[in-house]
């Protein structure tokens, strides 16, 4: 296996694991805001600190991985479907439509 493939697969697997295990990785609510505690630096309670709204940045990143993967899988599925339909149509019709798709 090539090194780039191994690195890419490892990174994807890590992000997928983090997205699935988000509730077990962090106990913080990514949407909970405490304005009195905003801009706290990283520490034991908040690994990446708090943002301008007092929300835990690490929790937002971990739960954001779920949204990113959902969008990625949706785009890949839709692109595959459109490519399958257009490619099948062009292959069936042949001629000019086949040349236009290629």
PDB file of N, CA and C in Angstrom:
ATOM      1  N   UNK A   1       0.852  -1.179   0.000  1.00  0.00           N
ATOM      2  CA  UNK A   1       0.000   0.000   0.000  1.00  0.00           C
ATOM      3  C   UNK A   1       0.895   1.238   0.000  1.00  0.00           C
ATOM      4  N   UNK A   2       0.512   2.221  -0.783  1.00  0.00           N
ATOM      5  CA  UNK A   2       1.308   3.435  -0.852  1.00  0.00           C
ATOM      6  C   UNK A   2       1.186   4.241   0.432  1.00  0.00           C
ATOM      7  N   UNK A   3       2.204   5.013   0.697  1.00  0.00           N
ATOM      8  CA  UNK A   3       2.256   5.800   1.928  1.00  0.00           C
ATOM      9  C   UNK A   3       1.115   6.829   1.988  1.00  0.00           C
ATOM     10  N   UNK A   4       0.833   7.492   0.866  1.00  0.00           N
ATOM     11  CA  UNK A   4      -0.233   8.498   0.843  1.00  0.00           C
ATOM     12  C   UNK A   4      -1.600   7.870   1.109  1.00  0.00           C
ATOM     13  N   UNK A   5      -1.810   6.694   0.566  1.00  0.00           N
ATOM     14  CA  UNK A   5      -3.072   5.993   0.794  1.00  0.00           C
ATOM     15  C   UNK A   5      -3.220   5.614   2.259  1.00  0.00           C
ATOM     16  N   UNK A   6      -2.149   5.160   2.845  1.00  0.00           N
ATOM     17  CA  UNK A   6      -2.164   4.781   4.258  1.00  0.00           C
ATOM     18  C   UNK A   6      -2.430   5.989   5.154  1.00  0.00           C
ATOM     19  N   UNK A   7      -1.789   7.105   4.849  1.00  0.00           N
ATOM     20  CA  UNK A   7      -2.002   8.324   5.638  1.00  0.00           C
ATOM     21  C   UNK A   7      -3.437   8.819   5.488  1.00  0.00           C
ATOM     22  N   UNK A   8      -3.947   8.844   4.268  1.00  0.00           N
ATOM     23  CA  UNK A   8      -5.317   9.293   4.030  1.00  0.00           C
ATOM     24  C   UNK A   8      -6.344   8.408   4.701  1.00  0.00           C
ATOM     25  N   UNK A   9      -6.156   7.112   4.604  1.00  0.00           N
ATOM     26  CA  UNK A   9      -7.070   6.166   5.238  1.00  0.00           C
ATOM     27  C   UNK A   9      -7.020   6.296   6.759  1.00  0.00           C
ATOM     28  N   UNK A  10      -5.826   6.477   7.291  1.00  0.00           N
ATOM     29  CA  UNK A  10      -5.676   6.639   8.740  1.00  0.00           C
ATOM     30  C   UNK A  10      -6.368   7.906   9.234  1.00  0.00           C
ATOM     31  N   UNK A  11      -6.182   9.014   8.521  1.00  0.00           N
ATOM     32  CA  UNK A  11      -6.830  10.272   8.916  1.00  0.00           C
ATOM     33  C   UNK A  11      -8.353  10.167   8.828  1.00  0.00           C
ATOM     34  N   UNK A  12      -8.845   9.576   7.746  1.00  0.00           N
ATOM     35  CA  UNK A  12     -10.288   9.414   7.609  1.00  0.00           C
ATOM     36  C   UNK A  12     -10.848   8.541   8.720  1.00  0.00           C
ATOM     37  N   UNK A  13     -10.145   7.448   9.018  1.00  0.00           N
ATOM     38  CA  UNK A  13     -10.597   6.547  10.082  1.00  0.00           C
ATOM     39  C   UNK A  13     -10.611   7.252  11.438  1.00  0.00           C
ATOM     40  N   UNK A  14      -9.613   8.074  11.695  1.00  0.00           N
ATOM     41  CA  UNK A  14      -9.550   8.818  12.947  1.00  0.00           C
ATOM     42  C   UNK A  14     -10.717   9.799  13.054  1.00  0.00           C
ATOM     43  N   UNK A  15     -10.981  10.531  11.991  1.00  0.00           N
ATOM     44  CA  UNK A  15     -12.080  11.500  12.003  1.00  0.00           C
ATOM     45  C   UNK A  15     -13.421  10.782  12.133  1.00  0.00           C
ATOM     46  N   UNK A  16     -13.590   9.668  11.444  1.00  0.00           N
ATOM     47  CA  UNK A  16     -14.840   8.902  11.548  1.00  0.00           C
ATOM     48  C   UNK A  16     -15.025   8.368  12.964  1.00  0.00           C
ATOM     49  N   UNK A  17     -13.951   7.880  13.577  1.00  0.00           N
ATOM     50  CA  UNK A  17     -14.040   7.401  14.958  1.00  0.00           C
ATOM     51  C   UNK A  17     -14.416   8.530  15.906  1.00  0.00           C
ATOM     52  N   UNK A  18     -13.795   9.678  15.741  1.00  0.00           N
ATOM     53  CA  UNK A  18     -14.099  10.834  16.595  1.00  0.00           C
ATOM     54  C   UNK A  18     -15.555  11.249  16.422  1.00  0.00           C
ATOM     55  N   UNK A  19     -16.044  11.251  15.189  1.00  0.00           N
ATOM     56  CA  UNK A  19     -17.429  11.656  14.942  1.00  0.00           C
ATOM     57  C   UNK A  19     -18.417  10.692  15.587  1.00  0.00           C
ATOM     58  N   UNK A  20     -18.145   9.405  15.493  1.00  0.00           N
ATOM     59  CA  UNK A  20     -19.054   8.408  16.066  1.00  0.00           C
ATOM     60  C   UNK A  20     -18.993   8.424  17.585  1.00  0.00           C
ATOM     61  N   UNK A  21     -17.800   8.585  18.129  1.00  0.00           N
ATOM     62  CA  UNK A  21     -17.611   8.512  19.582  1.00  0.00           C
ATOM     63  C   UNK A  21     -17.674   9.871  20.266  1.00  0.00           C
ATOM     64  N   UNK A  22     -18.220  10.883  19.613  1.00  0.00           N
ATOM     65  CA  UNK A  22     -18.247  12.243  20.167  1.00  0.00           C
ATOM     66  C   UNK A  22     -18.834  12.328  21.575  1.00  0.00           C
ATOM     67  N   UNK A  23     -19.956  11.685  21.870  1.00  0.00           N
ATOM     68  CA  UNK A  23     -20.496  11.795  23.232  1.00  0.00           C
ATOM     69  C   UNK A  23     -19.594  11.177  24.293  1.00  0.00           C
ATOM     70  N   UNK A  24     -18.750  10.217  23.887  1.00  0.00           N
ATOM     71  CA  UNK A  24     -17.865   9.565  24.851  1.00  0.00           C
ATOM     72  C   UNK A  24     -16.528  10.282  24.983  1.00  0.00           C
ATOM     73  N   UNK A  25     -16.166  11.065  23.970  1.00  0.00           N
ATOM     74  CA  UNK A  25     -14.880  11.768  23.985  1.00  0.00           C
ATOM     75  C   UNK A  25     -14.947  13.020  24.848  1.00  0.00           C
ATOM     76  N   UNK A  26     -16.043  13.746  24.762  1.00  0.00           N
ATOM     77  CA  UNK A  26     -16.181  14.969  25.543  1.00  0.00           C
ATOM     78  C   UNK A  26     -17.532  14.984  26.247  1.00  0.00           C
ATOM     79  N   UNK A  27     -17.520  15.485  27.451  1.00  0.00           N
ATOM     80  CA  UNK A  27     -18.772  15.583  28.215  1.00  0.00           C
ATOM     81  C   UNK A  27     -19.398  16.968  28.084  1.00  0.00           C
ATOM     82  N   UNK A  28     -18.712  17.862  27.394  1.00  0.00           N
ATOM     83  CA  UNK A  28     -19.202  19.233  27.234  1.00  0.00           C
ATOM     84  C   UNK A  28     -20.244  19.304  26.120  1.00  0.00           C
ATOM     85  N   UNK A  29     -21.221  20.180  26.311  1.00  0.00           N
ATOM     86  CA  UNK A  29     -22.218  20.430  25.270  1.00  0.00           C
ATOM     87  C   UNK A  29     -21.647  21.479  24.316  1.00  0.00           C
ATOM     88  N   UNK A  30     -21.575  21.190  23.002  1.00  0.00           N
ATOM     89  CA  UNK A  30     -20.980  22.157  22.075  1.00  0.00           C
ATOM     90  C   UNK A  30     -21.815  23.430  21.908  1.00  0.00           C
ATOM     91  N   UNK A  31     -23.080  23.380  22.297  1.00  0.00           N
ATOM     92  CA  UNK A  31     -23.950  24.544  22.150  1.00  0.00           C
ATOM     93  C   UNK A  31     -24.139  25.336  23.436  1.00  0.00           C
ATOM     94  N   UNK A  32     -23.615  24.825  24.542  1.00  0.00           N
ATOM     95  CA  UNK A  32     -23.764  25.519  25.827  1.00  0.00           C
ATOM     96  C   UNK A  32     -22.835  26.731  25.863  1.00  0.00           C
ATOM     97  N   UNK A  33     -23.400  27.858  26.219  1.00  0.00           N
ATOM     98  CA  UNK A  33     -22.629  29.101  26.274  1.00  0.00           C
ATOM     99  C   UNK A  33     -22.706  29.707  27.660  1.00  0.00           C
ATOM    100  N   UNK A  34     -21.562  30.176  28.142  1.00  0.00           N
ATOM    101  CA  UNK A  34     -21.473  30.859  29.419  1.00  0.00           C
ATOM    102  C   UNK A  34     -20.665  32.133  29.184  1.00  0.00           C
ATOM    103  N   UNK A  35     -21.349  33.240  29.003  1.00  0.00           N
ATOM    104  CA  UNK A  35     -20.664  34.478  28.666  1.00  0.00           C
ATOM    105  C   UNK A  35     -19.706  34.940  29.759  1.00  0.00           C
ATOM    106  N   UNK A  36     -19.975  34.578  30.983  1.00  0.00           N
ATOM    107  CA  UNK A  36     -19.088  34.992  32.073  1.00  0.00           C
ATOM    108  C   UNK A  36     -17.738  34.280  31.999  1.00  0.00           C
ATOM    109  N   UNK A  37     -17.686  33.122  31.373  1.00  0.00           N
ATOM    110  CA  UNK A  37     -16.451  32.346  31.299  1.00  0.00           C
ATOM    111  C   UNK A  37     -15.755  32.436  29.948  1.00  0.00           C
ATOM    112  N   UNK A  38     -16.124  33.352  29.099  1.00  0.00           N
ATOM    113  CA  UNK A  38     -15.590  33.387  27.740  1.00  0.00           C
ATOM    114  C   UNK A  38     -14.088  33.692  27.703  1.00  0.00           C
ATOM    115  N   UNK A  39     -13.460  33.274  26.621  1.00  0.00           N
ATOM    116  CA  UNK A  39     -12.031  33.454  26.349  1.00  0.00           C
ATOM    117  C   UNK A  39     -11.130  32.804  27.395  1.00  0.00           C
ATOM    118  N   UNK A  40     -11.594  31.715  28.005  1.00  0.00           N
ATOM    119  CA  UNK A  40     -10.712  31.009  28.928  1.00  0.00           C
ATOM    120  C   UNK A  40      -9.658  30.241  28.138  1.00  0.00           C
ATOM    121  N   UNK A  41      -8.445  30.188  28.652  1.00  0.00           N
ATOM    122  CA  UNK A  41      -7.392  29.453  27.950  1.00  0.00           C
ATOM    123  C   UNK A  41      -7.596  27.942  28.093  1.00  0.00           C
ATOM    124  N   UNK A  42      -6.875  27.166  27.304  1.00  0.00           N
ATOM    125  CA  UNK A  42      -6.965  25.715  27.421  1.00  0.00           C
ATOM    126  C   UNK A  42      -6.575  25.238  28.817  1.00  0.00           C
ATOM    127  N   UNK A  43      -7.245  24.192  29.259  1.00  0.00           N
ATOM    128  CA  UNK A  43      -6.960  23.620  30.571  1.00  0.00           C
ATOM    129  C   UNK A  43      -7.526  22.220  30.664  1.00  0.00           C
ATOM    130  N   UNK A  44      -7.538  21.682  31.871  1.00  0.00           N
ATOM    131  CA  UNK A  44      -8.024  20.314  32.069  1.00  0.00           C
ATOM    132  C   UNK A  44      -9.521  20.205  31.782  1.00  0.00           C
ATOM    133  N   UNK A  45     -10.276  21.218  32.130  1.00  0.00           N
ATOM    134  CA  UNK A  45     -11.727  21.201  31.929  1.00  0.00           C
ATOM    135  C   UNK A  45     -12.088  21.419  30.453  1.00  0.00           C
ATOM    136  N   UNK A  46     -11.380  22.316  29.786  1.00  0.00           N
ATOM    137  CA  UNK A  46     -11.646  22.662  28.385  1.00  0.00           C
ATOM    138  C   UNK A  46     -10.324  22.549  27.622  1.00  0.00           C
ATOM    139  N   UNK A  47     -10.169  21.477  26.851  1.00  0.00           N
ATOM    140  CA  UNK A  47      -8.880  21.174  26.213  1.00  0.00           C
ATOM    141  C   UNK A  47      -8.396  22.265  25.264  1.00  0.00           C
ATOM    142  N   UNK A  48      -9.310  22.872  24.499  1.00  0.00           N
ATOM    143  CA  UNK A  48      -8.935  23.933  23.556  1.00  0.00           C
ATOM    144  C   UNK A  48      -9.386  25.302  24.040  1.00  0.00           C
ATOM    145  N   UNK A  49      -9.889  25.394  25.246  1.00  0.00           N
ATOM    146  CA  UNK A  49     -10.359  26.660  25.791  1.00  0.00           C
ATOM    147  C   UNK A  49     -11.799  26.955  25.410  1.00  0.00           C
ATOM    148  N   UNK A  50     -12.201  28.190  25.692  1.00  0.00           N
ATOM    149  CA  UNK A  50     -13.558  28.644  25.373  1.00  0.00           C
ATOM    150  C   UNK A  50     -13.486  29.783  24.371  1.00  0.00           C
ATOM    151  N   UNK A  51     -14.508  29.895  23.524  1.00  0.00           N
ATOM    152  CA  UNK A  51     -14.532  30.945  22.510  1.00  0.00           C
ATOM    153  C   UNK A  51     -15.168  32.222  23.042  1.00  0.00           C
ATOM    154  N   UNK A  52     -15.478  33.156  22.146  1.00  0.00           N
ATOM    155  CA  UNK A  52     -16.029  34.456  22.533  1.00  0.00           C
ATOM    156  C   UNK A  52     -17.414  34.372  23.149  1.00  0.00           C
ATOM    157  N   UNK A  53     -18.089  33.242  22.969  1.00  0.00           N
ATOM    158  CA  UNK A  53     -19.415  33.056  23.563  1.00  0.00           C
ATOM    159  C   UNK A  53     -19.378  32.169  24.801  1.00  0.00           C
ATOM    160  N   UNK A  54     -18.202  31.712  25.173  1.00  0.00           N
ATOM    161  CA  UNK A  54     -18.079  30.839  26.331  1.00  0.00           C
ATOM    162  C   UNK A  54     -18.389  29.391  26.023  1.00  0.00           C
ATOM    163  N   UNK A  55     -18.338  29.004  24.759  1.00  0.00           N
ATOM    164  CA  UNK A  55     -18.600  27.618  24.362  1.00  0.00           C
ATOM    165  C   UNK A  55     -17.278  26.864  24.232  1.00  0.00           C
ATOM    166  N   UNK A  56     -17.300  25.586  24.558  1.00  0.00           N
ATOM    167  CA  UNK A  56     -16.095  24.754  24.518  1.00  0.00           C
ATOM    168  C   UNK A  56     -15.684  24.497  23.070  1.00  0.00           C
ATOM    169  N   UNK A  57     -14.475  24.898  22.698  1.00  0.00           N
ATOM    170  CA  UNK A  57     -14.008  24.786  21.321  1.00  0.00           C
ATOM    171  C   UNK A  57     -13.761  23.322  20.941  1.00  0.00           C
ATOM    172  N   UNK A  58     -13.202  22.527  21.844  1.00  0.00           N
ATOM    173  CA  UNK A  58     -12.948  21.110  21.555  1.00  0.00           C
ATOM    174  C   UNK A  58     -14.256  20.368  21.278  1.00  0.00           C
ATOM    175  N   UNK A  59     -15.288  20.640  22.068  1.00  0.00           N
ATOM    176  CA  UNK A  59     -16.584  19.992  21.855  1.00  0.00           C
ATOM    177  C   UNK A  59     -17.176  20.399  20.501  1.00  0.00           C
ATOM    178  N   UNK A  60     -16.999  21.653  20.124  1.00  0.00           N
ATOM    179  CA  UNK A  60     -17.511  22.103  18.834  1.00  0.00           C
ATOM    180  C   UNK A  60     -16.793  21.399  17.682  1.00  0.00           C
ATOM    181  N   UNK A  61     -15.489  21.197  17.826  1.00  0.00           N
ATOM    182  CA  UNK A  61     -14.726  20.518  16.772  1.00  0.00           C
ATOM    183  C   UNK A  61     -15.132  19.054  16.675  1.00  0.00           C
ATOM    184  N   UNK A  62     -15.251  18.392  17.820  1.00  0.00           N
ATOM    185  CA  UNK A  62     -15.599  16.964  17.828  1.00  0.00           C
ATOM    186  C   UNK A  62     -16.993  16.742  17.245  1.00  0.00           C
ATOM    187  N   UNK A  63     -17.961  17.523  17.671  1.00  0.00           N
ATOM    188  CA  UNK A  63     -19.316  17.362  17.143  1.00  0.00           C
ATOM    189  C   UNK A  63     -19.422  17.889  15.704  1.00  0.00           C
ATOM    190  N   UNK A  64     -18.568  18.824  15.331  1.00  0.00           N
ATOM    191  CA  UNK A  64     -18.547  19.328  13.958  1.00  0.00           C
ATOM    192  C   UNK A  64     -18.088  18.271  12.963  1.00  0.00           C
ATOM    193  N   UNK A  65     -17.308  17.301  13.434  1.00  0.00           N
ATOM    194  CA  UNK A  65     -16.869  16.211  12.558  1.00  0.00           C
ATOM    195  C   UNK A  65     -18.066  15.413  12.058  1.00  0.00           C
ATOM    196  N   UNK A  66     -19.094  15.291  12.889  1.00  0.00           N
ATOM    197  CA  UNK A  66     -20.315  14.589  12.450  1.00  0.00           C
ATOM    198  C   UNK A  66     -20.965  15.309  11.276  1.00  0.00           C
ATOM    199  N   UNK A  67     -21.092  16.606  11.389  1.00  0.00           N
ATOM    200  CA  UNK A  67     -21.702  17.390  10.315  1.00  0.00           C
ATOM    201  C   UNK A  67     -20.867  17.316   9.047  1.00  0.00           C
ATOM    202  N   UNK A  68     -19.558  17.435   9.188  1.00  0.00           N
ATOM    203  CA  UNK A  68     -18.675  17.383   8.019  1.00  0.00           C
ATOM    204  C   UNK A  68     -18.772  16.048   7.304  1.00  0.00           C
ATOM    205  N   UNK A  69     -18.774  14.957   8.055  1.00  0.00           N
ATOM    206  CA  UNK A  69     -18.872  13.641   7.423  1.00  0.00           C
ATOM    207  C   UNK A  69     -20.235  13.410   6.796  1.00  0.00           C
ATOM    208  N   UNK A  70     -21.286  13.910   7.421  1.00  0.00           N
ATOM    209  CA  UNK A  70     -22.630  13.780   6.841  1.00  0.00           C
ATOM    210  C   UNK A  70     -22.704  14.499   5.503  1.00  0.00           C
ATOM    211  N   UNK A  71     -22.183  15.707   5.451  1.00  0.00           N
ATOM    212  CA  UNK A  71     -22.178  16.474   4.201  1.00  0.00           C
ATOM    213  C   UNK A  71     -21.324  15.772   3.156  1.00  0.00           C
ATOM    214  N   UNK A  72     -20.153  15.267   3.547  1.00  0.00           N
ATOM    215  CA  UNK A  72     -19.257  14.597   2.605  1.00  0.00           C
ATOM    216  C   UNK A  72     -19.909  13.352   2.007  1.00  0.00           C
ATOM    217  N   UNK A  73     -20.519  12.521   2.851  1.00  0.00           N
ATOM    218  CA  UNK A  73     -21.167  11.313   2.340  1.00  0.00           C
ATOM    219  C   UNK A  73     -22.361  11.647   1.454  1.00  0.00           C
ATOM    220  N   UNK A  74     -23.102  12.690   1.789  1.00  0.00           N
ATOM    221  CA  UNK A  74     -24.238  13.099   0.965  1.00  0.00           C
ATOM    222  C   UNK A  74     -23.779  13.571  -0.405  1.00  0.00           C
ATOM    223  N   UNK A  75     -22.726  14.367  -0.449  1.00  0.00           N
ATOM    224  CA  UNK A  75     -22.212  14.869  -1.728  1.00  0.00           C
ATOM    225  C   UNK A  75     -21.675  13.719  -2.581  1.00  0.00           C
ATOM    226  N   UNK A  76     -20.957  12.790  -1.972  1.00  0.00           N
ATOM    227  CA  UNK A  76     -20.435  11.646  -2.724  1.00  0.00           C
ATOM    228  C   UNK A  76     -21.575  10.791  -3.267  1.00  0.00           C
ATOM    229  N   UNK A  77     -22.606  10.560  -2.465  1.00  0.00           N
ATOM    230  CA  UNK A  77     -23.740   9.756  -2.924  1.00  0.00           C
ATOM    231  C   UNK A  77     -24.477  10.435  -4.072  1.00  0.00           C
ATOM    232  N   UNK A  78     -24.712  11.737  -3.951  1.00  0.00           N
ATOM    233  CA  UNK A  78     -25.421  12.464  -5.014  1.00  0.00           C
ATOM    234  C   UNK A  78     -24.580  12.512  -6.291  1.00  0.00           C
ATOM    235  N   UNK A  79     -23.285  12.759  -6.160  1.00  0.00           N
ATOM    236  CA  UNK A  79     -22.408  12.806  -7.334  1.00  0.00           C
ATOM    237  C   UNK A  79     -22.333  11.451  -8.013  1.00  0.00           C
ATOM    238  N   UNK A  80     -22.270  10.399  -7.221  1.00  0.00           N
ATOM    239  CA  UNK A  80     -22.235   9.049  -7.795  1.00  0.00           C
ATOM    240  C   UNK A  80     -23.519   8.742  -8.547  1.00  0.00           C
ATOM    241  N   UNK A  81     -24.645   9.124  -7.977  1.00  0.00           N
ATOM    242  CA  UNK A  81     -25.929   8.882  -8.633  1.00  0.00           C
ATOM    243  C   UNK A  81     -26.029   9.642  -9.952  1.00  0.00           C
ATOM    244  N   UNK A  82     -25.676  10.924  -9.922  1.00  0.00           N
ATOM    245  CA  UNK A  82     -25.747  11.725 -11.156  1.00  0.00           C
ATOM    246  C   UNK A  82     -24.768  11.179 -12.189  1.00  0.00           C
ATOM    247  N   UNK A  83     -23.561  10.832 -11.778  1.00  0.00           N
ATOM    248  CA  UNK A  83     -22.582  10.280 -12.712  1.00  0.00           C
ATOM    249  C   UNK A  83     -23.032   8.963 -13.305  1.00  0.00           C
ATOM    250  N   UNK A  84     -23.662   8.126 -12.483  1.00  0.00           N
ATOM    251  CA  UNK A  84     -24.169   6.843 -12.964  1.00  0.00           C
ATOM    252  C   UNK A  84     -25.284   7.045 -13.990  1.00  0.00           C
ATOM    253  N   UNK A  85     -26.204   7.949 -13.699  1.00  0.00           N
ATOM    254  CA  UNK A  85     -27.326   8.199 -14.613  1.00  0.00           C
ATOM    255  C   UNK A  85     -26.838   8.808 -15.926  1.00  0.00           C
ATOM    256  N   UNK A  86     -26.007   9.850 -15.839  1.00  0.00           N
ATOM    257  CA  UNK A  86     -25.532  10.515 -17.059  1.00  0.00           C
ATOM    258  C   UNK A  86     -24.623   9.587 -17.863  1.00  0.00           C
ATOM    259  N   UNK A  87     -23.734   8.858 -17.187  1.00  0.00           N
ATOM    260  CA  UNK A  87     -22.845   7.929 -17.887  1.00  0.00           C
ATOM    261  C   UNK A  87     -23.598   6.792 -18.544  1.00  0.00           C
ATOM    262  N   UNK A  88     -24.603   6.275 -17.854  1.00  0.00           N
ATOM    263  CA  UNK A  88     -25.414   5.197 -18.433  1.00  0.00           C
ATOM    264  C   UNK A  88     -26.199   5.692 -19.637  1.00  0.00           C
ATOM    265  N   UNK A  89     -26.753   6.885 -19.516  1.00  0.00           N
ATOM    266  CA  UNK A  89     -27.515   7.459 -20.632  1.00  0.00           C
ATOM    267  C   UNK A  89     -26.615   7.683 -21.831  1.00  0.00           C
ATOM    268  N   UNK A  90     -25.425   8.238 -21.608  1.00  0.00           N
ATOM    269  CA  UNK A  90     -24.504   8.509 -22.713  1.00  0.00           C
ATOM    270  C   UNK A  90     -24.010   7.205 -23.340  1.00  0.00           C
ATOM    271  N   UNK A  91     -23.750   6.205 -22.518  1.00  0.00           N
ATOM    272  CA  UNK A  91     -23.309   4.921 -23.055  1.00  0.00           C
ATOM    273  C   UNK A  91     -24.404   4.212 -23.830  1.00  0.00           C
ATOM    274  N   UNK A  92     -25.640   4.341 -23.365  1.00  0.00           N
ATOM    275  CA  UNK A  92     -26.767   3.710 -24.060  1.00  0.00           C
ATOM    276  C   UNK A  92     -27.069   4.404 -25.371  1.00  0.00           C
ATOM    277  N   UNK A  93     -27.098   5.748 -25.337  1.00  0.00           N
ATOM    278  CA  UNK A  93     -27.410   6.523 -26.537  1.00  0.00           C
ATOM    279  C   UNK A  93     -26.280   6.448 -27.549  1.00  0.00           C
ATOM    280  N   UNK A  94     -25.046   6.570 -27.071  1.00  0.00           N
ATOM    281  CA  UNK A  94     -23.887   6.556 -27.972  1.00  0.00           C
ATOM    282  C   UNK A  94     -23.834   7.820 -28.810  1.00  0.00           C
ATOM    283  N   UNK A  95     -23.007   7.797 -29.813  1.00  0.00           N
ATOM    284  CA  UNK A  95     -22.906   8.905 -30.749  1.00  0.00           C
ATOM    285  C   UNK A  95     -22.460  10.200 -30.121  1.00  0.00           C
ATOM    286  N   UNK A  96     -23.205  11.265 -30.436  1.00  0.00           N
ATOM    287  CA  UNK A  96     -22.847  12.624 -30.019  1.00  0.00           C
ATOM    288  C   UNK A  96     -22.953  12.790 -28.500  1.00  0.00           C
ATOM    289  N   UNK A  97     -23.958  12.170 -27.879  1.00  0.00           N
ATOM    290  CA  UNK A  97     -24.110  12.291 -26.429  1.00  0.00           C
ATOM    291  C   UNK A  97     -22.936  11.618 -25.705  1.00  0.00           C
ATOM    292  N   UNK A  98     -22.441  10.538 -26.247  1.00  0.00           N
ATOM    293  CA  UNK A  98     -21.282   9.863 -25.662  1.00  0.00           C
ATOM    294  C   UNK A  98     -20.040  10.735 -25.783  1.00  0.00           C
ATOM    295  N   UNK A  99     -19.888  11.405 -26.905  1.00  0.00           N
ATOM    296  CA  UNK A  99     -18.747  12.313 -27.080  1.00  0.00           C
ATOM    297  C   UNK A  99     -18.855  13.524 -26.151  1.00  0.00           C
ATOM    298  N   UNK A 100     -20.079  14.016 -25.940  1.00  0.00           N
ATOM    299  CA  UNK A 100     -20.260  15.184 -25.081  1.00  0.00           C
ATOM    300  C   UNK A 100     -19.908  14.880 -23.621  1.00  0.00           C
ATOM    301  N   UNK A 101     -20.205  13.677 -23.173  1.00  0.00           N
ATOM    302  CA  UNK A 101     -19.905  13.298 -21.793  1.00  0.00           C
ATOM    303  C   UNK A 101     -18.422  13.048 -21.620  1.00  0.00           C
ATOM    304  N   UNK A 102     -17.781  12.499 -22.613  1.00  0.00           N
ATOM    305  CA  UNK A 102     -16.334  12.235 -22.530  1.00  0.00           C
ATOM    306  C   UNK A 102     -15.624  13.537 -22.652  1.00  0.00           C
TER     307      UNK A 102
END
